[in-house]
GROMACS .gro file of C-alpha atoms in nm:
model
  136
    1UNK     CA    1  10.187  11.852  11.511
    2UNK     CA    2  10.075  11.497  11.591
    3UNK     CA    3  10.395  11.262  11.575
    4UNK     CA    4  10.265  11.060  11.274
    5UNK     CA    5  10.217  11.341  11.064
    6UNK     CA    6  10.528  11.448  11.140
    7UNK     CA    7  10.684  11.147  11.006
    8UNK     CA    8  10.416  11.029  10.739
    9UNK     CA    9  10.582  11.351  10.569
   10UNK     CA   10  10.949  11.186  10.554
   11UNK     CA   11  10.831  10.838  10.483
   12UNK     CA   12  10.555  10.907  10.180
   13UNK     CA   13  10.767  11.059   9.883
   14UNK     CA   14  11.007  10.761   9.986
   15UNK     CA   15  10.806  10.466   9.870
   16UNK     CA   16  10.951  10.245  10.137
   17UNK     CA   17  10.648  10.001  10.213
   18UNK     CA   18  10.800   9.901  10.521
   19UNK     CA   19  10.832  10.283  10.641
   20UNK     CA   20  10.428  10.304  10.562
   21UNK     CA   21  10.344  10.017  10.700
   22UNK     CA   22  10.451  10.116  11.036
   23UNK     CA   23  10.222  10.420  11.053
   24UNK     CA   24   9.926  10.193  10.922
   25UNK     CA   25   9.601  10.093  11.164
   26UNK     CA   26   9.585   9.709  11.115
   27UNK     CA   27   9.208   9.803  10.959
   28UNK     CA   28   9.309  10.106  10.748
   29UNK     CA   29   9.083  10.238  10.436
   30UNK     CA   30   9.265  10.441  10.128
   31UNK     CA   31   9.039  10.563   9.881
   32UNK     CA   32   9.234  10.637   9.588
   33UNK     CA   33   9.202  10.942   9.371
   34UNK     CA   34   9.197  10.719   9.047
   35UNK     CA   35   8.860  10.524   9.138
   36UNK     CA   36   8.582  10.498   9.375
   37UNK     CA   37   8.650  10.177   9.562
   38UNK     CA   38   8.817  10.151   9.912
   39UNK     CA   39   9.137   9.965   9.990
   40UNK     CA   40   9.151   9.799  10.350
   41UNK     CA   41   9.396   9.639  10.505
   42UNK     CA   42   9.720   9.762  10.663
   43UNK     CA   43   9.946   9.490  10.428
   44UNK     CA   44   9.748   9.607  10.074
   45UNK     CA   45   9.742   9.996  10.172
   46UNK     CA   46  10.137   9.963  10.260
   47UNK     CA   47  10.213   9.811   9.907
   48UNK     CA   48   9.945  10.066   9.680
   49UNK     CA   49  10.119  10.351   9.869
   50UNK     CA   50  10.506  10.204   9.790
   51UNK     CA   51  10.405  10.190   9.464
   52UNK     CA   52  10.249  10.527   9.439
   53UNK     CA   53  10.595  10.635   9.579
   54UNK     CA   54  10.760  10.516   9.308
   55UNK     CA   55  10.515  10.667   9.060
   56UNK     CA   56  10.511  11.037   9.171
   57UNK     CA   57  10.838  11.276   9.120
   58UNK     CA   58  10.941  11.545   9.325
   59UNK     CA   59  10.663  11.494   9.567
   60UNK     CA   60  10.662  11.741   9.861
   61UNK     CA   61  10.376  11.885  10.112
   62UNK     CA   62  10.269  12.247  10.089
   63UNK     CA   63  10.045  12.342  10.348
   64UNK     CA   64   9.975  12.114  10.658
   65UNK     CA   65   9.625  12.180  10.845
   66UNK     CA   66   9.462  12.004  11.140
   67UNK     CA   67   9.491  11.896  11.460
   68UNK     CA   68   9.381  11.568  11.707
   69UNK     CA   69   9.289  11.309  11.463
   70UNK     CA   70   9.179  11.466  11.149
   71UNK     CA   71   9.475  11.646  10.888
   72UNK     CA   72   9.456  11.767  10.567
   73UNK     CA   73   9.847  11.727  10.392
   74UNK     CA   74   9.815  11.995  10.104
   75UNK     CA   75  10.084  11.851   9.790
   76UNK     CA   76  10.237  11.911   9.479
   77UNK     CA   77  10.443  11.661   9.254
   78UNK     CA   78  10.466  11.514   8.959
   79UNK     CA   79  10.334  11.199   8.729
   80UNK     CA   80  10.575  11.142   8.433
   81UNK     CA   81  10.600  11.499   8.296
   82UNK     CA   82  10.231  11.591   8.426
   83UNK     CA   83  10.243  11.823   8.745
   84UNK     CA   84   9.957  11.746   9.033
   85UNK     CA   85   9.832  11.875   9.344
   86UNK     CA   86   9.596  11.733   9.571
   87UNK     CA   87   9.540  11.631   9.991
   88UNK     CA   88   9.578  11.341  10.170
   89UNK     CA   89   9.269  11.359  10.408
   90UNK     CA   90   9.381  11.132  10.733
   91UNK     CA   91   9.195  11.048  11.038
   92UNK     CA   92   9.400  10.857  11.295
   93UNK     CA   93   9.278  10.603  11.526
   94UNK     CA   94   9.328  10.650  11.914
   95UNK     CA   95   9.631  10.481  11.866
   96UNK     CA   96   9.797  10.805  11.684
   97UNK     CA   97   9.786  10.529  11.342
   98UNK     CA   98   9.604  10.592  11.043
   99UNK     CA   99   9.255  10.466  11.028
  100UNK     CA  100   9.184  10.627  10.696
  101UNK     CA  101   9.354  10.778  10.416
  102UNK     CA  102   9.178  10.974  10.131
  103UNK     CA  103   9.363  11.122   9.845
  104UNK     CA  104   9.198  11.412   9.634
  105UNK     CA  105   9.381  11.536   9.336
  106UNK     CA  106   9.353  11.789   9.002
  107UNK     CA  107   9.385  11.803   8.660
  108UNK     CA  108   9.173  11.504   8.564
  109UNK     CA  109   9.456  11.401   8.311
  110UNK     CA  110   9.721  11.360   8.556
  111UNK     CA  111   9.500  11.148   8.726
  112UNK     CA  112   9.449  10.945   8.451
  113UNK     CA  113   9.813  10.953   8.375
  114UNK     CA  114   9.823  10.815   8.785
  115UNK     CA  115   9.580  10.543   8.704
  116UNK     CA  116   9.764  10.428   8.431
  117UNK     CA  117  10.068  10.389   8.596
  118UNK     CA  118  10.006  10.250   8.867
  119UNK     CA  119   9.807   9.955   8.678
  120UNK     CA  120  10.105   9.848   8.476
  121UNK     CA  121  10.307   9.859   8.853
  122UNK     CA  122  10.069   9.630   9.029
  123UNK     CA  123  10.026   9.422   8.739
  124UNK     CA  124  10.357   9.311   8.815
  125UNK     CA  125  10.314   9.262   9.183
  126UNK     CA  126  10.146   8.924   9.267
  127UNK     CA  127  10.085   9.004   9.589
  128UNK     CA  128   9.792   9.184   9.407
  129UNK     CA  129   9.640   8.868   9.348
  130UNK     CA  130   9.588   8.779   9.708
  131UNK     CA  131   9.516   9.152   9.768
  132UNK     CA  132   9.171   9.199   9.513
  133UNK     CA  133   8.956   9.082   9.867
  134UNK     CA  134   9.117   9.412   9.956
  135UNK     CA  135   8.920   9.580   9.720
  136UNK     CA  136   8.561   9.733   9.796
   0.00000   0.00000   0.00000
């Protein structure tokens, strides 16, 4: 297994922006499972993904499949008292960091539950603010 799965699986569940960060391409892309628009940006991806850390509950990975750059991270965990699975989709860069980060996920009412959270978190977070241009 590719050394930044291997630890993308310790620091995730954690929440610990600095821990993300590290594993981040400078240029990254996340596309959320809550809307259709694209994060970029290795600072804004780091802080939506601490967040999400601290929004999900006993987050672990099921099934890992892949190889060379491309991985699909099978998971289960919770939102508030709503249960979730879904897969993080990464490609990594030549580098071994990751250039993109998709995040597909069921029922449609955890999602929502997801969304909602994590709206009242960053609308306490001013870097959020500076971090809209992030947005596409």
């Amino acid at each position: 297994m590719h050394p930044t799965i291997e630890r993308m699986q310790e620091v995730v569940a954690k929440g610990d922006e600095a821990l993300i960060h590290e594993l981040l391409a400078e240029d990254v892309r996340f596309m959320p499972p809550t809307y259709y628009s694209t994060w970029t940006g290795r600072a804004p991806v780091a802080a939506v993904l601490g967040h999400v850390g601290k929004v999900f509950s006993d987050f672990r990975y099921r099934r890992i499949m892949g190889s060379g750059n491309d991985w699909a991270l099978e998971f289960q965990c919770k939102v508030r008292d709503l249960d979730a699975v879904g897969v993080d989709l990464i490609t990594l860069n030549d580098d071994g960091l990751i250039q993109q980060f998709e995040v597909v996920m069921r029922p449609h009412k955890t999602i929502g539950a997801l969304r909602e959270a994590m709206m009242a978190r960053v609308m306490t977070d001013p870097r959020f603010l500076e971090f809209k241009s992030a947005l596409s």
